[in-house]
């Protein structure tokens, strides 16, 4: 289980080494850019407490939520309020998409529209739940939207300065 003290130590080490947390996935990335990402598979309550912890550390991260979770209902009034509050703390919120829930990847666009309308945001980055086949071609995007397994976020390349 998550341990706040250990997480604090990790955050401190990253910050002490000059890394700079960012939620601007499509902005300029350099060797100091740090994307902290939370794929929320189980508990929005827990995500919310983590978001508060990070907020108190003055650290912003990105929270990805599922529409197809068996563990939570993203659209309950209570959970929508928590997710909006996470965004209000300065964190980014977006979609944690499970491609195995559908026959066609095009269904991503349905989820995207629902998520954007519900939370009044524009999705610019997606995290894929259990990517499996996506790892064969990790640079694939979803209907033009970037996803977190792309090389740009994992590999050193010419864009780093
Ligand atoms: Zn997941």
mmCIF file of C-alpha atoms in Angstrom, residues 70-143:
data_model
loop_
_atom_site.group_PDB
_atom_site.id
_atom_site.type_symbol
_atom_site.label_atom_id
_atom_site.label_comp_id
_atom_site.label_asym_id
_atom_site.label_seq_id
_atom_site.Cartn_x
_atom_site.Cartn_y
_atom_site.Cartn_z
ATOM 1 C CA UNK A 70 -15.482 -2.057 -12.233
ATOM 2 C CA UNK A 71 -14.263 -0.408 -9.069
ATOM 3 C CA UNK A 72 -15.749 3.069 -9.261
ATOM 4 C CA UNK A 73 -18.401 5.101 -10.976
ATOM 5 C CA UNK A 74 -16.755 8.223 -12.360
ATOM 6 C CA UNK A 75 -20.149 9.865 -12.849
ATOM 7 C CA UNK A 76 -21.562 9.640 -9.364
ATOM 8 C CA UNK A 77 -22.085 13.093 -7.975
ATOM 9 C CA UNK A 78 -19.598 12.399 -5.195
ATOM 10 C CA UNK A 79 -16.838 11.180 -7.514
ATOM 11 C CA UNK A 80 -17.361 13.949 -10.046
ATOM 12 C CA UNK A 81 -16.940 16.444 -7.223
ATOM 13 C CA UNK A 82 -13.695 14.795 -6.110
ATOM 14 C CA UNK A 83 -12.300 14.761 -9.653
ATOM 15 C CA UNK A 84 -13.199 18.406 -10.201
ATOM 16 C CA UNK A 85 -11.554 19.243 -6.898
ATOM 17 C CA UNK A 86 -8.377 17.449 -8.011
ATOM 18 C CA UNK A 87 -8.342 19.677 -11.093
ATOM 19 C CA UNK A 88 -8.954 22.755 -8.936
ATOM 20 C CA UNK A 89 -5.823 21.913 -6.961
ATOM 21 C CA UNK A 90 -3.835 22.514 -10.156
ATOM 22 C CA UNK A 91 -3.429 18.917 -11.231
ATOM 23 C CA UNK A 92 -4.313 17.760 -14.718
ATOM 24 C CA UNK A 93 -7.158 15.302 -15.151
ATOM 25 C CA UNK A 94 -7.635 13.068 -18.141
ATOM 26 C CA UNK A 95 -8.804 9.720 -19.409
ATOM 27 C CA UNK A 96 -7.412 6.294 -18.541
ATOM 28 C CA UNK A 97 -8.642 4.350 -21.560
ATOM 29 C CA UNK A 98 -9.104 0.594 -21.627
ATOM 30 C CA UNK A 99 -8.982 -0.510 -25.287
ATOM 31 C CA UNK A 100 -9.997 -4.040 -24.342
ATOM 32 C CA UNK A 101 -13.460 -2.763 -23.390
ATOM 33 C CA UNK A 102 -14.356 -2.266 -27.069
ATOM 34 C CA UNK A 103 -14.188 -3.900 -30.475
ATOM 35 C CA UNK A 104 -12.911 -0.718 -32.060
ATOM 36 C CA UNK A 105 -10.388 1.892 -30.989
ATOM 37 C CA UNK A 106 -12.728 4.479 -32.448
ATOM 38 C CA UNK A 107 -14.724 4.177 -29.234
ATOM 39 C CA UNK A 108 -11.992 6.249 -27.677
ATOM 40 C CA UNK A 109 -13.633 9.265 -29.280
ATOM 41 C CA UNK A 110 -16.901 8.520 -27.465
ATOM 42 C CA UNK A 111 -15.138 8.355 -24.109
ATOM 43 C CA UNK A 112 -13.136 11.467 -24.907
ATOM 44 C CA UNK A 113 -16.274 13.455 -25.678
ATOM 45 C CA UNK A 114 -18.061 12.279 -22.532
ATOM 46 C CA UNK A 115 -15.061 13.017 -20.326
ATOM 47 C CA UNK A 116 -14.504 16.453 -21.866
ATOM 48 C CA UNK A 117 -18.153 17.411 -21.543
ATOM 49 C CA UNK A 118 -18.432 16.173 -17.968
ATOM 50 C CA UNK A 119 -15.332 17.898 -16.657
ATOM 51 C CA UNK A 120 -15.230 20.829 -19.095
ATOM 52 C CA UNK A 121 -11.673 20.230 -20.236
ATOM 53 C CA UNK A 122 -9.880 19.401 -23.477
ATOM 54 C CA UNK A 123 -8.037 16.109 -23.454
ATOM 55 C CA UNK A 124 -4.483 16.407 -24.772
ATOM 56 C CA UNK A 125 -2.954 13.267 -23.273
ATOM 57 C CA UNK A 126 -4.338 9.801 -22.602
ATOM 58 C CA UNK A 127 -3.048 6.921 -20.542
ATOM 59 C CA UNK A 128 -3.862 3.435 -21.755
ATOM 60 C CA UNK A 129 -4.964 0.838 -19.211
ATOM 61 C CA UNK A 130 -2.990 -2.430 -19.564
ATOM 62 C CA UNK A 131 -1.472 -1.455 -22.895
ATOM 63 C CA UNK A 132 -0.507 -4.973 -24.071
ATOM 64 C CA UNK A 133 -0.613 -4.747 -27.877
ATOM 65 C CA UNK A 134 0.115 -1.061 -27.753
ATOM 66 C CA UNK A 135 3.589 -1.902 -26.582
ATOM 67 C CA UNK A 136 4.260 -3.492 -29.985
ATOM 68 C CA UNK A 137 3.827 -0.054 -31.446
ATOM 69 C CA UNK A 138 4.099 2.249 -28.508
ATOM 70 C CA UNK A 139 4.102 5.358 -30.670
ATOM 71 C CA UNK A 140 0.546 4.928 -31.859
ATOM 72 C CA UNK A 141 -1.746 7.787 -30.918
ATOM 73 C CA UNK A 142 -5.465 7.612 -30.266
ATOM 74 C CA UNK A 143 -7.365 9.481 -32.948
#
